Coordinates of C-alpha atoms and ligand atoms in Angstrom, one line a residue:
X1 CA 119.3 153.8 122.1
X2 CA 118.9 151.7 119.3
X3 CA 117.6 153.6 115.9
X4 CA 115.9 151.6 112.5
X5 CA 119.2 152.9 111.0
X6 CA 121.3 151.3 113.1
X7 CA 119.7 148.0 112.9
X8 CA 119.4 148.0 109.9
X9 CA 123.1 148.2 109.3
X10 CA 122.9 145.5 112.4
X11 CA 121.4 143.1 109.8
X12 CA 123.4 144.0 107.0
X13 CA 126.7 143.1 109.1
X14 CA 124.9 139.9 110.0
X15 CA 123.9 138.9 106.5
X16 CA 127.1 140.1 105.1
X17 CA 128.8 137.4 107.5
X18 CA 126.8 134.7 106.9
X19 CA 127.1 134.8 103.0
X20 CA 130.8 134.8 103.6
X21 CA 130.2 131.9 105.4
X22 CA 128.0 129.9 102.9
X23 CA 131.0 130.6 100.3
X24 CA 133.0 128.0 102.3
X25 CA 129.8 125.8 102.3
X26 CA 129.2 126.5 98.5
X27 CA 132.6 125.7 97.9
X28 CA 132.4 122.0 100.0
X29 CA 129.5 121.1 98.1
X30 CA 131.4 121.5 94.8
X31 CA 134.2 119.7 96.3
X32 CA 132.1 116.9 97.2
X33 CA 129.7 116.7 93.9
X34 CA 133.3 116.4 92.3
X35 CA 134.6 113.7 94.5
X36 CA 131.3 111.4 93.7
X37 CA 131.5 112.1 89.7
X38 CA 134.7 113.3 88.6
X39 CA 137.3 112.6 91.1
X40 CA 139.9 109.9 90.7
X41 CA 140.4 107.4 93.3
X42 CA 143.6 108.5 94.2
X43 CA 142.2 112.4 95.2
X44 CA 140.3 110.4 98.4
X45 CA 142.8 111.2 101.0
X46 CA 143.3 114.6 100.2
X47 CA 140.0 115.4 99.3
X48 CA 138.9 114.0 102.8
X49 CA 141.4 116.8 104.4
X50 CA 140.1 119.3 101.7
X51 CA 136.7 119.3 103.3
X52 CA 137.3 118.4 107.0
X53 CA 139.2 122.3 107.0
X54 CA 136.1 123.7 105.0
X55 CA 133.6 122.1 107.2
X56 CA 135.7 122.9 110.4
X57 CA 136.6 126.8 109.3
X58 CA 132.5 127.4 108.7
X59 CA 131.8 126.1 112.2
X60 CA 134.4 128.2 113.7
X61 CA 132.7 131.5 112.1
X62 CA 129.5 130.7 112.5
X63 CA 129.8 130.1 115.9
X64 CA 132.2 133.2 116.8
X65 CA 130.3 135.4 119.4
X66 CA 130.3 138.2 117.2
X67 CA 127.4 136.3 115.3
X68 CA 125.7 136.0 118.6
X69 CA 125.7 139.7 119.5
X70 CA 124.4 140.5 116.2
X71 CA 121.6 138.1 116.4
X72 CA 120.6 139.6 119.8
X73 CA 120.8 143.3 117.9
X74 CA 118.7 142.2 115.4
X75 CA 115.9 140.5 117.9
X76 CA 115.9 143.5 119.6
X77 CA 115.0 145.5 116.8
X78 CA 110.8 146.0 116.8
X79 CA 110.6 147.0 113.5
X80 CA 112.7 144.4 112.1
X81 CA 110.3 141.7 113.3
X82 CA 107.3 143.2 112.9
X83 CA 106.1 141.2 110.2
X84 CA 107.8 137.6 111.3
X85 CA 107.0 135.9 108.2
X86 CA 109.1 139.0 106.2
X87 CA 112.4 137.8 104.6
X88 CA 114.6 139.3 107.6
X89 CA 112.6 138.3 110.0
X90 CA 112.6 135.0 109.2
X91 CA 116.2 134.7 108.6
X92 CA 117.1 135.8 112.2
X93 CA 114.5 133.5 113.3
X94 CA 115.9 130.9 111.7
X95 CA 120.1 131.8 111.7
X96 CA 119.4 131.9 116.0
X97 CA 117.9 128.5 115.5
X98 CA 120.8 126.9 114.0
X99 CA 123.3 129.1 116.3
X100 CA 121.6 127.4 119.1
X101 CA 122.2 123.7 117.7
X102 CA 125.4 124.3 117.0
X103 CA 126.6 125.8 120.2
X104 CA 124.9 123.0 122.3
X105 CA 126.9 119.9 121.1
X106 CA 130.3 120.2 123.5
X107 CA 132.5 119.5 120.7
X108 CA 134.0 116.1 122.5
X109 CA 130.8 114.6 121.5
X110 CA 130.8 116.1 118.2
X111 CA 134.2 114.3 117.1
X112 CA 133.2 111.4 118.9
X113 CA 130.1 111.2 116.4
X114 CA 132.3 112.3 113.3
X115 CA 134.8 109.2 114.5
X116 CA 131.7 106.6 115.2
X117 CA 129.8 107.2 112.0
X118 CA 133.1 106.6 110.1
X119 CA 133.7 103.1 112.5
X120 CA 129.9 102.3 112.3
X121 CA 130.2 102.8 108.0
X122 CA 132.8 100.4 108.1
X123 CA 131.8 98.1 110.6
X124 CA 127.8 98.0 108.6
X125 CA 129.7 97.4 105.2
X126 CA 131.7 94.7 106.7
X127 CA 128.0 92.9 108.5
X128 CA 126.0 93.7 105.4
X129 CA 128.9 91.1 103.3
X130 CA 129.0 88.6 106.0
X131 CA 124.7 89.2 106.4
X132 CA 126.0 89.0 110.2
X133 CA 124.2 91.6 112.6
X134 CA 126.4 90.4 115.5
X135 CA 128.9 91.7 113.8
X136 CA 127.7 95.3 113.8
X137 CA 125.7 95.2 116.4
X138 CA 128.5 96.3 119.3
X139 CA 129.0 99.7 117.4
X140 CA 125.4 100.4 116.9
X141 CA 125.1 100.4 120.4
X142 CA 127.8 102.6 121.0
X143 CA 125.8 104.5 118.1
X144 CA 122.5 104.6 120.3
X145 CA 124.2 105.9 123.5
X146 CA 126.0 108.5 121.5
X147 CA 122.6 109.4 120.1
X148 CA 120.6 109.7 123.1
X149 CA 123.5 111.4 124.7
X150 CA 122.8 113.9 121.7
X151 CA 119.3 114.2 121.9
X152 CA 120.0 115.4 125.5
X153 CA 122.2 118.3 124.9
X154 CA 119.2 119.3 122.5
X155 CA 116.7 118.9 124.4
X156 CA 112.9 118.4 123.5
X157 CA 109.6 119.9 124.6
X158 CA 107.7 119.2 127.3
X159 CA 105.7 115.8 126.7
X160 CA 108.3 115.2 123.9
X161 CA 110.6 112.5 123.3
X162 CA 114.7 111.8 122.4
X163 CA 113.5 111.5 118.8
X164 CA 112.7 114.9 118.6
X165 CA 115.6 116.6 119.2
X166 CA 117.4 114.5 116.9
X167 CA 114.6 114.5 113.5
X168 CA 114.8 118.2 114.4
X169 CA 118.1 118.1 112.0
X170 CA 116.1 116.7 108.9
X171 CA 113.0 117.7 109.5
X172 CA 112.3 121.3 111.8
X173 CA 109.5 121.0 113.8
X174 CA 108.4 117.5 113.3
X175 CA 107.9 115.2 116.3
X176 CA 107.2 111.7 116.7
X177 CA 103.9 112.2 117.7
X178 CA 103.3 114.1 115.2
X179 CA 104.4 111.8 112.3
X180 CA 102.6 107.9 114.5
X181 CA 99.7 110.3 114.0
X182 CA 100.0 110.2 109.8
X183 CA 101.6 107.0 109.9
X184 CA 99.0 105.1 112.0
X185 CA 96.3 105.1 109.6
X186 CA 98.5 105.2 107.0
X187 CA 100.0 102.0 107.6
X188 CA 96.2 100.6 108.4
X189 CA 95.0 101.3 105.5
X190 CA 97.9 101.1 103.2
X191 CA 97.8 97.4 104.6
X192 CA 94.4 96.7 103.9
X193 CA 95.1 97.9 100.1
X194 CA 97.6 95.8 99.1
X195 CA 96.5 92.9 100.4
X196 CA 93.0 93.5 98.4
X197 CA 95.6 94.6 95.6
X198 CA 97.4 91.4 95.8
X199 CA 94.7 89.5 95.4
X200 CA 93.1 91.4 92.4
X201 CA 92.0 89.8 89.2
X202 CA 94.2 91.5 87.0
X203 CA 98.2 92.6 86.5
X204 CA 99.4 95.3 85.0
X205 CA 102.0 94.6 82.2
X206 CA 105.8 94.1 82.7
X207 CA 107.1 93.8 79.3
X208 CA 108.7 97.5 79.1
X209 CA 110.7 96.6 82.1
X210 CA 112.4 93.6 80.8
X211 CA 113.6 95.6 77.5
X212 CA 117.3 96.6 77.0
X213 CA 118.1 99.5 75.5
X214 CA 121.6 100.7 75.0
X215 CA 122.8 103.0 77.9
X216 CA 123.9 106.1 75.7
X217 CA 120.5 106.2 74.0
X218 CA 119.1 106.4 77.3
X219 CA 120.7 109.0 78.7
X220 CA 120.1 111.2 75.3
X221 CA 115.9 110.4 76.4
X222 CA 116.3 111.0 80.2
X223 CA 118.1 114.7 79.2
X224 CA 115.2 115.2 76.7
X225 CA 112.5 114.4 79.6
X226 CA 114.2 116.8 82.0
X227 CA 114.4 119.6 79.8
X228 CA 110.4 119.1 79.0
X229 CA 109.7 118.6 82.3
X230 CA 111.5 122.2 83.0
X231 CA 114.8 121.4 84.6
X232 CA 117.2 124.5 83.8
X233 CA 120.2 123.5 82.0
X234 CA 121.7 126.7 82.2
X235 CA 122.0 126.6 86.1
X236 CA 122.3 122.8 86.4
X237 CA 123.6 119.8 85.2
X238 CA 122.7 116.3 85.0
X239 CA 125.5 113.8 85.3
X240 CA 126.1 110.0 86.3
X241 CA 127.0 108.4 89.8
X242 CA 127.0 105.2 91.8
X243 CA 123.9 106.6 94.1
X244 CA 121.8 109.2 92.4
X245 CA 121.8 112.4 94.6
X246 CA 120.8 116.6 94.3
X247 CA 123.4 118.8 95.7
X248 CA 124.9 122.3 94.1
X249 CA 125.9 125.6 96.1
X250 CA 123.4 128.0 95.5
X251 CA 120.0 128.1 93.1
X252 CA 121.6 128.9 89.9
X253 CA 124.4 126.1 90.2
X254 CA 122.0 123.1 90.9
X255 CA 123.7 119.7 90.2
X256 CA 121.7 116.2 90.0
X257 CA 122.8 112.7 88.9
X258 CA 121.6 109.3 87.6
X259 CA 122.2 105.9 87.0
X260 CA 121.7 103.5 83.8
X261 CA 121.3 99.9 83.7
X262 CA 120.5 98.7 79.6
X263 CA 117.9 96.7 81.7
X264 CA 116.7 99.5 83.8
X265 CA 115.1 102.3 81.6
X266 CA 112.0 102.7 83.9
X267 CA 114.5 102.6 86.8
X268 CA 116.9 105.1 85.3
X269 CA 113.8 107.0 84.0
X270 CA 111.9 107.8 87.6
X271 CA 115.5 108.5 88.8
X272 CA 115.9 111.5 86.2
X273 CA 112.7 112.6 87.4
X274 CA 113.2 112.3 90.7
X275 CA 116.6 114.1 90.8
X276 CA 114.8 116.9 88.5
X277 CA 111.6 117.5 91.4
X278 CA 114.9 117.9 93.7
X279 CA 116.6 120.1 91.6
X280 CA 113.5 122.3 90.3
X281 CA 113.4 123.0 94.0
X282 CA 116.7 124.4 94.6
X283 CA 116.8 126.5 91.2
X284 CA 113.1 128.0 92.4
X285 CA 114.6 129.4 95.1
X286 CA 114.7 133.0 95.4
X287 CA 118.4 134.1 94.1
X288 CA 118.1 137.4 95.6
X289 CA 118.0 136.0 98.6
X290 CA 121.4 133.5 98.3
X291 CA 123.7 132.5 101.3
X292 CA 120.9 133.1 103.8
X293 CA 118.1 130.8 104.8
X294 CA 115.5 132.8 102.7
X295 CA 117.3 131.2 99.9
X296 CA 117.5 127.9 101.2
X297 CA 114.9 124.4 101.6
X298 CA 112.2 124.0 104.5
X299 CA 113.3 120.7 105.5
X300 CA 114.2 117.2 103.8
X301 CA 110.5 116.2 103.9
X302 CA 109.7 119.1 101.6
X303 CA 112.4 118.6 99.7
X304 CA 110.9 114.8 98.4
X305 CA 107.4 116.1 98.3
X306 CA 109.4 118.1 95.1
X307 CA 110.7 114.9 93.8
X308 CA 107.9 112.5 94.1
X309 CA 106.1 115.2 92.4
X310 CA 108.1 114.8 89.2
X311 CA 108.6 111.1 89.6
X312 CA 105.0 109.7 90.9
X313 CA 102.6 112.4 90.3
X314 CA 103.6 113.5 86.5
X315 CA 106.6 110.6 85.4
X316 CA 104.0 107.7 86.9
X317 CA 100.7 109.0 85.7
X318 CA 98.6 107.6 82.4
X319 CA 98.5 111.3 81.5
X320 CA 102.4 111.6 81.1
X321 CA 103.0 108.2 79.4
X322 CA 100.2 109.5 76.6
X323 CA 103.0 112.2 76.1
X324 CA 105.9 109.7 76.3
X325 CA 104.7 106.4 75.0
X326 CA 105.2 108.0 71.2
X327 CA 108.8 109.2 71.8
X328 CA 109.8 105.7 73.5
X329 CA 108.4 104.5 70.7
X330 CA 110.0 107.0 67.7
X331 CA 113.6 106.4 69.5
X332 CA 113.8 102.7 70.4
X333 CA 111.0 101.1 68.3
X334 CA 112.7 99.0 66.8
X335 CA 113.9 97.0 70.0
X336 CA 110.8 97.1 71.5
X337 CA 108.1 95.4 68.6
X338 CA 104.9 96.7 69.4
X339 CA 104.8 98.3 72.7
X340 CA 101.8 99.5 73.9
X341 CA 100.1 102.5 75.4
X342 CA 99.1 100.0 78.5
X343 CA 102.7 98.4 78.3
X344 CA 104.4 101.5 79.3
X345 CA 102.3 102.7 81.4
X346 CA 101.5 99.8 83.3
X347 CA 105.3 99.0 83.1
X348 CA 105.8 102.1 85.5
X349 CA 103.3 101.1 87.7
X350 CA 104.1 97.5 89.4
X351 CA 103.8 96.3 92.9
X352 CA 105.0 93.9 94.3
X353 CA 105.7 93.6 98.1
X354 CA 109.3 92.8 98.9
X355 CA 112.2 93.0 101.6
X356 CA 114.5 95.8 99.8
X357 CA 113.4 99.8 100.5
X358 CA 115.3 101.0 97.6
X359 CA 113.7 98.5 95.5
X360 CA 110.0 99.2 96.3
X361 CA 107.3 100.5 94.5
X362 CA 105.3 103.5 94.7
X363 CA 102.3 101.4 96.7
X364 CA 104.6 99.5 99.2
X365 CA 107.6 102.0 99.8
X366 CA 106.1 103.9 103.0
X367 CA 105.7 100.2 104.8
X368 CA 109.5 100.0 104.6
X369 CA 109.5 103.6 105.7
X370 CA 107.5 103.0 109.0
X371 CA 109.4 99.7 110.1
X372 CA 112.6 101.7 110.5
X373 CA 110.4 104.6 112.0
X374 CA 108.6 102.5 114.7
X375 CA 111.9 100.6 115.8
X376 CA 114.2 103.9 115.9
X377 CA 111.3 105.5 118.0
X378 CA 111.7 102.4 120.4
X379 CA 115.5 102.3 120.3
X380 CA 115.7 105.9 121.4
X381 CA 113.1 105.8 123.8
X382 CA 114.8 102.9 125.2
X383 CA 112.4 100.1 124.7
X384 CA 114.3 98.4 122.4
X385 CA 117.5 96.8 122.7
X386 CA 119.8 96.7 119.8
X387 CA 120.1 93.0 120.1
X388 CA 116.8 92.6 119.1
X389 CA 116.6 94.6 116.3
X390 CA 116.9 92.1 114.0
X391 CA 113.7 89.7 115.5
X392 CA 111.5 93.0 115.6
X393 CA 112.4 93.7 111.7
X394 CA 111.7 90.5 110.5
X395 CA 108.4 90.4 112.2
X396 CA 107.1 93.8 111.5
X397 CA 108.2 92.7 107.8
X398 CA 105.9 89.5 107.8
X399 CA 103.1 91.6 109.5
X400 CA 103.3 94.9 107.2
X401 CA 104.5 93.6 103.7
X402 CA 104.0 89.6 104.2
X403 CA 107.2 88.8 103.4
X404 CA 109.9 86.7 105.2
X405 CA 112.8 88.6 105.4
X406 CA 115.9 86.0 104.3
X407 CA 118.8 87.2 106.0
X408 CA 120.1 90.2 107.7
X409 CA 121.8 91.6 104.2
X410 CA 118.5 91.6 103.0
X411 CA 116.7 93.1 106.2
X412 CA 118.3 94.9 109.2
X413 CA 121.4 95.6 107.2
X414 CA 120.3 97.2 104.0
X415 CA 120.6 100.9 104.8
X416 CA 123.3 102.7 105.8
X417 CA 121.6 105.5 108.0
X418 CA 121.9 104.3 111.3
X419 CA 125.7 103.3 111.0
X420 CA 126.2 107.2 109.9
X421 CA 124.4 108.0 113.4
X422 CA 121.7 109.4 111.1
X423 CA 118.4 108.9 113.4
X424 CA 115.0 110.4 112.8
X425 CA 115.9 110.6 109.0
X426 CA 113.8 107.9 107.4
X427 CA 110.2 108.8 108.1
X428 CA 111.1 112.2 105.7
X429 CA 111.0 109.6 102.6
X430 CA 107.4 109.2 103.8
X431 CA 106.9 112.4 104.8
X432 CA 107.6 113.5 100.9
X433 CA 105.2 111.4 100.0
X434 CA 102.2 112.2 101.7
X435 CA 102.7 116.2 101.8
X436 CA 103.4 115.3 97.9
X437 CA 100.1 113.7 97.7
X438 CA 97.9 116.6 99.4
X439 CA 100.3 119.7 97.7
X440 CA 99.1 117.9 94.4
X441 CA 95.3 117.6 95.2
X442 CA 95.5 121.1 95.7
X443 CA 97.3 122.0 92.8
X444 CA 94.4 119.8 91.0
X445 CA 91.9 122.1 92.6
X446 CA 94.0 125.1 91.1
X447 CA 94.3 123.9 87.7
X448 CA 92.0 121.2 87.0
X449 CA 93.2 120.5 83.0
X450 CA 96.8 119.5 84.7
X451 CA 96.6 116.1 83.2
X452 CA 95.3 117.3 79.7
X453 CA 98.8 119.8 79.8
X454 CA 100.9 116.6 80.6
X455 CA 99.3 114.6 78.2
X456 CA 100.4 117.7 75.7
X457 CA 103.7 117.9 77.1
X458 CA 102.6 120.7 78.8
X459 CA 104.5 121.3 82.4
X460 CA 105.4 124.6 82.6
X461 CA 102.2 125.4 84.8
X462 CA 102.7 123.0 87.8
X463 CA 106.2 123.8 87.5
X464 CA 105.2 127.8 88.2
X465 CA 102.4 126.6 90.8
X466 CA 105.4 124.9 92.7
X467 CA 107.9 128.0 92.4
X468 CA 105.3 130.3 93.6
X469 CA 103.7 128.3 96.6
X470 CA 106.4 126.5 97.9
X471 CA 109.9 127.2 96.2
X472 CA 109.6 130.8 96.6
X473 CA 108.5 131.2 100.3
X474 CA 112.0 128.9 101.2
X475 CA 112.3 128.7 105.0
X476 CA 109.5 131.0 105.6
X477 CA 107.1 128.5 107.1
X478 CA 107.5 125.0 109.1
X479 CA 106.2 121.8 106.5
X480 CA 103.4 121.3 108.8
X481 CA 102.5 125.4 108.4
X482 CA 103.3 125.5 104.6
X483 CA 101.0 122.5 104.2
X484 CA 98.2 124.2 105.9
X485 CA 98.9 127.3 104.7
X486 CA 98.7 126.0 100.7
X487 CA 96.1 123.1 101.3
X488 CA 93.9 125.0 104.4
X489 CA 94.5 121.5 106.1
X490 CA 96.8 119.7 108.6
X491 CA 98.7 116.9 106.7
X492 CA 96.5 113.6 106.3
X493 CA 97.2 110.3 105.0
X494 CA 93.9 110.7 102.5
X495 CA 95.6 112.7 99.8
X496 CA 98.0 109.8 99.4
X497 CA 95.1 106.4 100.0
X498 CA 92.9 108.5 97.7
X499 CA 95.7 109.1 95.0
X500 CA 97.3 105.1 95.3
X501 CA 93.5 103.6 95.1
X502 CA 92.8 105.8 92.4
X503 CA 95.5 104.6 90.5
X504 CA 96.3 101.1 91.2
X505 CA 92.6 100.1 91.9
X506 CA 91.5 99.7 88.1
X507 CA 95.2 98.7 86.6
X508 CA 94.8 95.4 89.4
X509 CA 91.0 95.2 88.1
X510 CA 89.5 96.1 91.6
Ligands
CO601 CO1 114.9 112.1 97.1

């Protein structure tokens, strides 16, 4: 018979394992923050085989059946799981979740994806510079039947679909049905909106936008804004890269880059902030709990609700540039001859319906989002073909944003998340927003002088609010439980119409 004792000593052996495992992980995701900032070229090949043995040897121990039968001694245990939500609980809940995915790819398909992803890369980059889909398009179908091979070694729930069992890698939990249900009246509405926005009488300002400013004096501001803003700089860093990105090996390690253009403070600006709601999230989770999932993030849509916090909700409101406009001012003044409160502010705050995801503001960003959502949906389900990926695009473009989509560059080919075999990623952009949205009406409710503190350069309480109701609970809840948990409702697309028409309704005069 099984005694507390022993179990006990059960779980100790299991989580003793597994933070031996997440050293090799830690150690990859050093290895690979190095290779995108530090790294010379000539370290690619080596580096390449550096991480393929790291990645390989972690899958090889976590999926050794000794992790198995301690899994099994740990579910048996009564008093173990008798509170689920407690912090072993929830990490045997969650470790057998992630043993199951990763014994139920035979691993002939899993280097068949690792080898396609790297062909479809190559093959995309190649039709992205010739704006020629035929080009790609053979692989991505090789891509899609790979997939929904995938999807079926998964599995989904009854009434489910392929999508599913794929998203279920970025975002536990989440089904399609459950995110056309947000979407839906998301996209009606958010439609509605900008054509009325379009339309309105007035403009906000540009001029702050079309200012250079030297690239070292911007990156002495963007440090100063994180550090206000609370990002610790004695467990993270802030560097440079091509493609700004959040990555580090545990919370008190946390590493986030940036760009710079001299034309692109505002750009380089959000992307500080951004980075920082990203990295805020990882150093607030709890360290006692590092190596195991109690010490790690709910899910990627979670994870951008953090950064368009610090980006959209603080770096984008009126509030903030109060706080800012005067030290823009004090430390570039003299390029930028009479800049105004309204400048800045409305500087950060310009729509303008285009073809390019990346590119798109805060009003128009979640139309690009639901395109690729709706036409991945189809693909997997089978009811679109590949070939006419590009025709659906361009149409859902004209419909949605009322543009017409130019070329193929400029429309099908733009991301590079479906030639990684990455499906049922992009609706967790989207995702971030809205929970984003109702996480901060809530947080409003809580403390309803936030703005006054911003406008003080005053953060430190939403930063708390955010460690103690989300950061701190880690994988302890589902998104779709933690948001009804914090905000007592199911997520809505409200939070987010009521927030944009707040905003953008008086600064286009409607
Ligand atoms: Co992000």
């Amino acid at each position: 018979m099984t005694t507390a004792t022993d179990t006990s000593t059960v779980y100790d052996q299991l989580i003793d394992r597994i933070k031996d495992i997440d050293l090799l992980g830690g150690s990859a995701t050093v290895l690979g923050w190095d290779q995108e900032v530090m790294m010379p070229p000539g370290g690619i090949e080596y580096r390449a085989r550096q991480l393929a043995q790291l990645a390989g040897l972690r899958h090889e121990w976590f999926t050794d059946p000794r992790v198995d039968e301690l899994l099994s001694a740990c579910e048996a245990d009564g008093e173990l799981n008798a509170d689920p939500l407690s912090p072993p609980a929830v990490n045997v809940r969650e470790l057998r979740r992630d043993y199951a995915r990763k014994t139920k790819l035979p691993s002939e398909l899993v280097a068949e994806e690792a080898k396609l992803a790297s062909l479809g890369q190559h093959s995309w980059a190649e039709a992205r510079k010739k704006s020629d889909f035929e080009h790609f398009r053979p692989v991505l179908e090789q891509i899609v039947d790979l997939l929904r091979r995938k999807a079926e070694c998964y599995g989904w729930a009854v009434g489910g679909e392929p999508w599913d069992a794929l998203a279920e890698d970025f975002e536990p939990g989440c089904t399609a049905e459950f995110v056309a249900g947000v979407f839906g009246p998301l996209r009606d509405r958010l439609q509605a909106f900008l054509t009325k926005l379009m339309d309105g009488p007035r403009k906000p300002s540009n001029t702050f936008n079309e200012v250079e400013i030297p690239i070292p004096e911007q990156e002495k501001f963007n440090r100063i804004v994180a550090e206000a803003i609370g990002y610790d700089f004695k467990r993270g860093r802030l560097d440079t890269s091509t493609h700004p990105f959040t990555t580090g090996s545990h919370c008190n390690d946390i590493r986030i880059t940036t760009r710079y253009r001299a034309d692109g403070f505002n750009d380089a600006l959000a992307g500080t902030m951004h980075e920082c709601g990203h990295g805020m999230y990882e150093q607030g989770l709890p360290p006692e709990h590092i190596g195991t999932p109690m010490s790690a993030s709910i899910s990627l849509g979670i994870h951008e609700s953090q950064s368009r916090m610090w980006e959209n909700q603080v770096g984008r409101s009126l509030a903030f540039w109060k706080w800012c406009h005067p030290r823009v001012v004090d430390s570039f003044g003299d390029r930028l001859e009479g800049l105004t409160l309204d400048d800045a502010y409305g500087s950060a705050n310009n729509v303008r319906p285009g073809f390019i995801r990346v590119e798109a503001d805060e009003a128009t960003y979640n139309m690009h989002v639901m395109v690729r959502f709706e036409l991945e949906r189809a693909i997997l389900n089978g009811d679109l073909a590949v070939k006419d990926i590009p025709g659906q695009w361009n149409a859902k473009y004209k419909e949605y944003l009322g543009v017409d989509v130019p070329d193929d560059a400029r429309g099908c080919l733009q991301d590079i998340h479906w030639s990684m075999a990455a499906m049922g990623y992009f609706p967790t952009y989207t995702l971030g927003n809205l929970y984003c949205a109702q996480f901060f009406e809530q947080a409003l409710k809580d403390m309803p002088n936030l703005h006054e503190q911003f406008e003080a350069g005053e953060f430190g309480e939403l930063k708390t609010w955010l460690n103690k109701n989300i950061h701190a609970h880690a994988k302890r809840y589902r998104a779709a439980d933690l948001c009804e948990h914090l905000t007592g409702k199911p997520l809505s697309a409200d939070p987010l119409m009521r927030h944009l028409e707040a905003k953008f309704g008086p600064l286009y005069g409607i």
